[in-house]
Amino acid sequence: MSGERAGTGRALRLSVDLNADVGEATDEEGIAVERALLGSVTSVHVACGGHAGDAASMEATVRAALAAGVRVGAHPSYPDRDGFGRRPLEIAPDELASSLRTQIGSLLSVAHACGTTVHSVKAHGALYAEVAAGEVAYRALVGAVTEMCPPGTALVVRAGSPAVALARAAGVTVWAEGFCDRAYGSNGELVARQVAGAVYDDPAPAVRQALSLARQGTVELADGAPRRVHVDTLCLHGDSPNAAAMAAAVRAALEADGIEVAAASLPRG
């Protein structure tokens, strides 16, 4: 789908992927929320053993996603279950690369057994932030994706980050990701989770942010300034307050605004 922003000649984004991070819950209530998200999103990234997840949870999550017609991706992290992958680790590059290969390989094996494959890879937590910087963690993840995954598997990284340009320059398929349920700081990065208001608990601001990112290609920063940012996919977190209601509201609002919600097509070599 195509169009132009008035007076700019730039293409409107009239189609966007909606993704969620899943396979992280361990209790019945959390798992029920993750399953409910599958009715709204078009792709998921499944925890594969670093911060959460095991063979049983991966298989159950992948099968549920396939039953809902949702595309499956991997959600590796620092090997830090105690910290849920949300704290940076001092870890040797080769050890990190080995852990990432093991995590991605585990989900690939489960996906193949379920009749599908891994279509995208998105780092979790502290690793996600460090991958975005385009340095050691980025190289470790790109190496693991290149080695383990089918050609054309997408790397999902924060929109506007150095990793986007690096991946594109290297010929790596990349999806630039924006966030519906997280506040953006005045520097354009996500506000730290421990700061009040960093994670939305009301569908209304998530809907506004999703529409702005998908339609105008902008996000409002903490200081009120707009920041232009191109996105290919929008994320909702399964552990956010009111996650299922938020996801349903975001999808309904996008579609009501004439924006197709669909997983992006991927090249395969």
CSV table of C-alpha atoms in Angstrom, one decimal:
chain,number,residue,atom,x,y,z
A,1,MET,CA,0.0,0.0,0.0
A,2,SER,CA,1.3,3.5,-0.7
A,3,GLY,CA,0.5,7.2,-0.5
A,4,GLU,CA,2.1,10.5,0.1
A,5,ARG,CA,2.3,12.9,3.1
A,6,ALA,CA,0.8,16.2,2.0
A,7,GLY,CA,3.5,18.6,0.7
A,8,THR,CA,6.4,16.2,1.3
A,9,GLY,CA,6.2,13.6,-1.4
A,10,ARG,CA,7.1,11.0,1.2
A,11,ALA,CA,5.3,7.7,1.2
A,12,LEU,CA,2.8,7.1,4.0
A,13,ARG,CA,3.1,3.9,6.0
A,14,LEU,CA,-0.2,2.2,5.4
A,15,SER,CA,0.9,-1.2,6.6
A,16,VAL,CA,2.7,-2.1,9.8
A,17,ASP,CA,3.5,-5.3,11.7
A,18,LEU,CA,2.4,-5.5,15.3
A,19,ASN,CA,4.6,-7.7,17.5
A,20,ALA,CA,4.7,-8.9,21.1
A,21,ASP,CA,7.3,-10.6,23.3
A,22,VAL,CA,6.0,-13.9,24.6
A,23,GLY,CA,7.0,-17.2,26.1
A,24,GLU,CA,8.1,-15.3,29.2
A,25,ALA,CA,5.2,-16.0,31.6
A,26,THR,CA,5.4,-18.8,34.1
A,27,ASP,CA,2.0,-18.6,35.8
A,28,GLU,CA,-1.5,-19.3,34.4
A,29,GLU,CA,-2.6,-15.7,34.5
A,30,GLY,CA,0.5,-14.5,32.6
A,31,ILE,CA,0.2,-17.3,30.0
A,32,ALA,CA,-3.5,-16.4,29.5
A,33,VAL,CA,-2.5,-12.8,28.7
A,34,GLU,CA,0.1,-14.0,26.2
A,35,ARG,CA,-2.4,-16.2,24.5
A,36,ALA,CA,-4.9,-13.3,24.4
A,37,LEU,CA,-2.3,-11.1,22.6
A,38,LEU,CA,-2.2,-13.6,19.8
A,39,GLY,CA,-5.6,-12.4,18.7
A,40,SER,CA,-4.2,-8.9,18.0
A,41,VAL,CA,-0.6,-9.2,16.9
A,42,THR,CA,0.9,-10.4,13.6
A,43,SER,CA,4.2,-11.6,14.9
A,44,VAL,CA,5.7,-12.7,18.2
A,45,HIS,CA,9.2,-13.1,19.6
A,46,VAL,CA,9.5,-16.1,21.8
A,47,ALA,CA,11.8,-16.3,24.8
A,48,CYS,CA,14.3,-19.1,24.2
A,49,GLY,CA,16.1,-19.8,27.4
A,50,GLY,CA,18.3,-16.8,28.2
A,51,HIS,CA,16.0,-14.8,30.4
A,52,ALA,CA,13.0,-17.1,30.3
A,53,GLY,CA,11.6,-20.1,28.5
A,54,ASP,CA,12.4,-23.7,28.1
A,55,ALA,CA,11.6,-26.4,25.5
A,56,ALA,CA,8.1,-27.0,26.8
A,57,SER,CA,7.1,-23.3,26.9
A,58,MET,CA,8.7,-22.7,23.5
A,59,GLU,CA,6.7,-25.5,21.9
A,60,ALA,CA,3.4,-24.4,23.6
A,61,THR,CA,3.9,-20.8,22.5
A,62,VAL,CA,4.9,-21.6,18.9
A,63,ARG,CA,1.9,-24.0,18.5
A,64,ALA,CA,-0.4,-21.3,19.9
A,65,ALA,CA,1.0,-18.7,17.6
A,66,LEU,CA,0.7,-20.9,14.5
A,67,ALA,CA,-2.9,-21.7,15.5
A,68,ALA,CA,-3.6,-18.0,15.6
A,69,GLY,CA,-1.9,-17.3,12.2
A,70,VAL,CA,0.9,-15.4,13.9
A,71,ARG,CA,4.5,-15.4,12.6
A,72,VAL,CA,7.2,-16.7,15.0
A,73,GLY,CA,10.5,-15.0,15.9
A,74,ALA,CA,13.2,-15.6,18.5
A,75,HIS,CA,13.8,-13.4,21.6
A,76,PRO,CA,17.3,-14.2,22.9
A,77,SER,CA,18.9,-12.3,25.8
A,78,TYR,CA,21.9,-12.2,28.0
A,79,PRO,CA,22.0,-15.6,29.9
A,80,ASP,CA,20.5,-14.1,33.0
A,81,ARG,CA,17.3,-15.7,34.3
A,82,ASP,CA,17.8,-14.2,37.8
A,83,GLY,CA,17.7,-10.7,36.4
A,84,PHE,CA,15.2,-11.5,33.7
A,85,GLY,CA,17.8,-10.2,31.1
A,86,ARG,CA,17.2,-6.6,32.1
A,87,ARG,CA,20.7,-5.9,33.6
A,88,PRO,CA,23.9,-5.6,31.5
A,89,LEU,CA,26.3,-8.5,32.0
A,90,GLU,CA,30.0,-8.5,31.8
A,91,ILE,CA,30.5,-11.4,29.4
A,92,ALA,CA,33.2,-12.2,26.9
A,93,PRO,CA,32.1,-11.7,23.3
A,94,ASP,CA,32.7,-15.4,22.3
A,95,GLU,CA,30.7,-16.5,25.4
A,96,LEU,CA,27.8,-14.2,24.4
A,97,ALA,CA,27.9,-15.4,20.8
A,98,SER,CA,27.8,-19.0,22.0
A,99,SER,CA,24.8,-18.3,24.2
A,100,LEU,CA,23.0,-16.6,21.4
A,101,ARG,CA,23.6,-19.4,19.0
A,102,THR,CA,22.3,-21.9,21.6
A,103,GLN,CA,19.2,-19.9,22.3
A,104,ILE,CA,18.3,-19.2,18.7
A,105,GLY,CA,19.1,-22.8,17.8
A,106,SER,CA,16.8,-24.1,20.5
A,107,LEU,CA,13.9,-22.1,19.1
A,108,LEU,CA,14.7,-23.1,15.5
A,109,SER,CA,14.6,-26.8,16.5
A,110,VAL,CA,11.2,-26.3,18.1
A,111,ALA,CA,9.9,-24.2,15.2
A,112,HIS,CA,10.9,-26.8,12.7
A,113,ALA,CA,9.3,-29.6,14.7
A,114,CYS,CA,6.1,-27.5,14.7
A,115,GLY,CA,6.3,-27.0,10.9
A,116,THR,CA,7.5,-23.5,10.7
A,117,THR,CA,10.8,-21.5,11.1
A,118,VAL,CA,12.1,-18.4,12.8
A,119,HIS,CA,11.3,-15.4,10.7
A,120,SER,CA,12.9,-12.7,12.8
A,121,VAL,CA,15.2,-12.2,15.8
A,122,LYS,CA,14.9,-9.5,18.4
A,123,ALA,CA,17.1,-9.2,21.5
A,124,HIS,CA,15.6,-8.8,24.9
A,125,GLY,CA,16.1,-6.2,27.7
A,126,ALA,CA,19.7,-5.0,28.3
A,127,LEU,CA,20.9,-6.9,25.3
A,128,TYR,CA,18.3,-5.1,23.1
A,129,ALA,CA,19.7,-1.7,24.2
A,130,GLU,CA,23.3,-2.8,23.5
A,131,VAL,CA,22.5,-4.3,20.1
A,132,ALA,CA,21.0,-1.0,19.1
A,133,ALA,CA,24.3,0.8,19.7
A,134,GLY,CA,25.8,-1.3,16.9
A,135,GLU,CA,28.9,-2.5,18.7
A,136,VAL,CA,30.0,-5.8,20.3
A,137,ALA,CA,26.6,-7.1,21.2
A,138,TYR,CA,25.3,-6.1,17.7
A,139,ARG,CA,28.1,-8.0,16.0
A,140,ALA,CA,27.5,-11.1,18.2
A,141,LEU,CA,23.8,-11.2,17.4
A,142,VAL,CA,24.2,-10.6,13.7
A,143,GLY,CA,26.8,-13.3,13.6
A,144,ALA,CA,24.4,-15.7,15.3
A,145,VAL,CA,21.5,-14.9,13.1
A,146,THR,CA,23.6,-15.2,9.9
A,147,GLU,CA,25.0,-18.6,11.1
A,148,MET,CA,21.9,-20.1,12.5
A,149,CYS,CA,18.9,-18.7,10.6
A,150,PRO,CA,17.5,-19.0,7.0
A,151,PRO,CA,18.6,-16.2,4.6
A,152,GLY,CA,16.4,-13.1,4.9
A,153,THR,CA,15.6,-13.6,8.6
A,154,ALA,CA,14.9,-10.1,9.9
A,155,LEU,CA,16.9,-8.5,12.7
A,156,VAL,CA,14.5,-6.4,14.8
A,157,VAL,CA,16.2,-3.3,16.4
A,158,ARG,CA,15.1,0.0,17.8
A,159,ALA,CA,14.1,2.5,15.1
A,160,GLY,CA,16.6,5.3,14.7
A,161,SER,CA,19.4,3.4,16.3
A,162,PRO,CA,22.9,3.0,14.8
A,163,ALA,CA,22.1,-0.7,14.3
A,164,VAL,CA,19.5,0.0,11.7
A,165,ALA,CA,22.0,1.7,9.3
A,166,LEU,CA,24.7,-0.8,10.0
A,167,ALA,CA,22.4,-3.7,9.2
A,168,ARG,CA,21.1,-2.2,6.0
A,169,ALA,CA,24.7,-1.3,4.9
A,170,ALA,CA,25.7,-4.9,5.5
A,171,GLY,CA,22.7,-6.3,3.5
A,172,VAL,CA,21.0,-7.7,6.7
A,173,THR,CA,17.2,-7.7,6.6
A,174,VAL,CA,16.2,-5.3,9.3
A,175,TRP,CA,12.9,-4.1,10.8
A,176,ALA,CA,13.0,-0.8,12.6
A,177,GLU,CA,10.9,-1.1,15.8
A,178,GLY,CA,8.8,1.4,17.6
A,179,PHE,CA,7.0,1.0,20.9
A,180,CYS,CA,3.3,1.5,21.7
A,181,ASP,CA,3.5,1.0,25.4
A,182,ARG,CA,6.7,2.7,26.4
A,183,ALA,CA,7.5,6.4,26.9
A,184,TYR,CA,10.3,7.9,24.9
A,185,GLY,CA,12.8,10.2,26.6
A,186,SER,CA,14.0,13.6,25.4
A,187,ASN,CA,17.1,11.8,23.9
A,188,GLY,CA,14.8,9.6,21.7
A,189,GLU,CA,15.5,6.5,23.6
A,190,LEU,CA,13.1,4.5,25.8
A,191,VAL,CA,12.6,5.8,29.4
A,192,ALA,CA,14.1,3.4,31.9
A,193,ARG,CA,11.4,1.0,33.3
A,194,GLN,CA,12.0,2.1,36.9
A,195,VAL,CA,10.9,5.7,36.1
A,196,ALA,CA,7.3,6.5,36.8
A,197,GLY,CA,5.3,6.6,33.6
A,198,ALA,CA,7.9,4.7,31.5
A,199,VAL,CA,5.4,1.8,30.9
A,200,TYR,CA,1.9,2.7,29.9
A,201,ASP,CA,-1.0,1.1,31.8
A,202,ASP,CA,-3.7,2.8,29.8
A,203,PRO,CA,-4.6,1.9,26.2
A,204,ALA,CA,-5.3,5.5,25.3
A,205,PRO,CA,-1.6,6.8,25.2
A,206,ALA,CA,-0.6,3.5,23.5
A,207,VAL,CA,-3.2,4.0,20.8
A,208,ARG,CA,-2.1,7.6,20.2
A,209,GLN,CA,1.6,6.6,20.0
A,210,ALA,CA,0.9,3.7,17.7
A,211,LEU,CA,-1.1,5.9,15.3
A,212,SER,CA,1.5,8.6,15.3
A,213,LEU,CA,4.4,6.2,14.6
A,214,ALA,CA,2.5,4.3,11.9
A,215,ARG,CA,0.8,7.2,10.2
A,216,GLN,CA,3.0,10.2,10.7
A,217,GLY,CA,6.3,8.5,11.4
A,218,THR,CA,6.7,10.6,14.5
A,219,VAL,CA,6.8,10.0,18.3
A,220,GLU,CA,6.4,12.6,21.0
A,221,LEU,CA,9.4,12.7,23.4
A,222,ALA,CA,9.3,13.4,27.1
A,223,ASP,CA,9.9,17.1,26.6
A,224,GLY,CA,7.0,17.3,24.2
A,225,ALA,CA,9.1,17.6,21.0
A,226,PRO,CA,8.2,15.4,18.1
A,227,ARG,CA,10.9,13.1,16.7
A,228,ARG,CA,10.6,11.7,13.2
A,229,VAL,CA,11.2,7.9,13.2
A,230,HIS,CA,10.5,5.3,10.5
A,231,VAL,CA,9.0,2.0,11.9
A,232,ASP,CA,8.4,-1.3,10.2
A,233,THR,CA,7.0,-3.0,13.4
A,234,LEU,CA,5.3,-1.8,16.6
A,235,CYS,CA,5.9,-3.7,19.9
A,236,LEU,CA,3.6,-4.4,22.8
A,237,HIS,CA,4.9,-6.1,25.9
A,238,GLY,CA,3.0,-9.1,27.3
A,239,ASP,CA,4.0,-8.1,30.8
A,240,SER,CA,2.7,-4.6,30.6
A,241,PRO,CA,-0.4,-3.7,32.6
A,242,ASN,CA,-3.6,-4.3,30.7
A,243,ALA,CA,-1.5,-5.8,27.9
A,244,ALA,CA,-4.3,-7.7,26.1
A,245,ALA,CA,-6.8,-4.8,26.2
A,246,MET,CA,-4.0,-2.5,25.0
A,247,ALA,CA,-3.1,-4.7,22.1
A,248,ALA,CA,-6.8,-5.1,21.0
A,249,ALA,CA,-7.3,-1.3,21.2
A,250,VAL,CA,-4.1,-0.5,19.3
A,251,ARG,CA,-5.0,-3.0,16.5
A,252,ALA,CA,-8.6,-1.7,16.3
A,253,ALA,CA,-7.4,1.9,16.1
A,254,LEU,CA,-4.8,1.2,13.4
A,255,GLU,CA,-7.3,-0.6,11.2
A,256,ALA,CA,-10.0,2.1,11.8
A,257,ASP,CA,-7.4,4.6,10.5
A,258,GLY,CA,-7.0,2.6,7.3
A,259,ILE,CA,-3.6,1.1,8.3
A,260,GLU,CA,-3.2,-2.6,7.5
A,261,VAL,CA,-1.8,-4.6,10.3
A,262,ALA,CA,0.2,-7.4,8.7
A,263,ALA,CA,3.5,-9.1,9.1
A,264,ALA,CA,6.0,-7.9,6.6
A,265,SER,CA,6.9,-10.1,3.7
A,266,LEU,CA,10.5,-11.5,4.0
A,267,PRO,CA,13.0,-12.4,1.3
A,268,ARG,CA,14.2,-15.9,1.3
A,269,GLY,CA,17.3,-17.1,-0.4
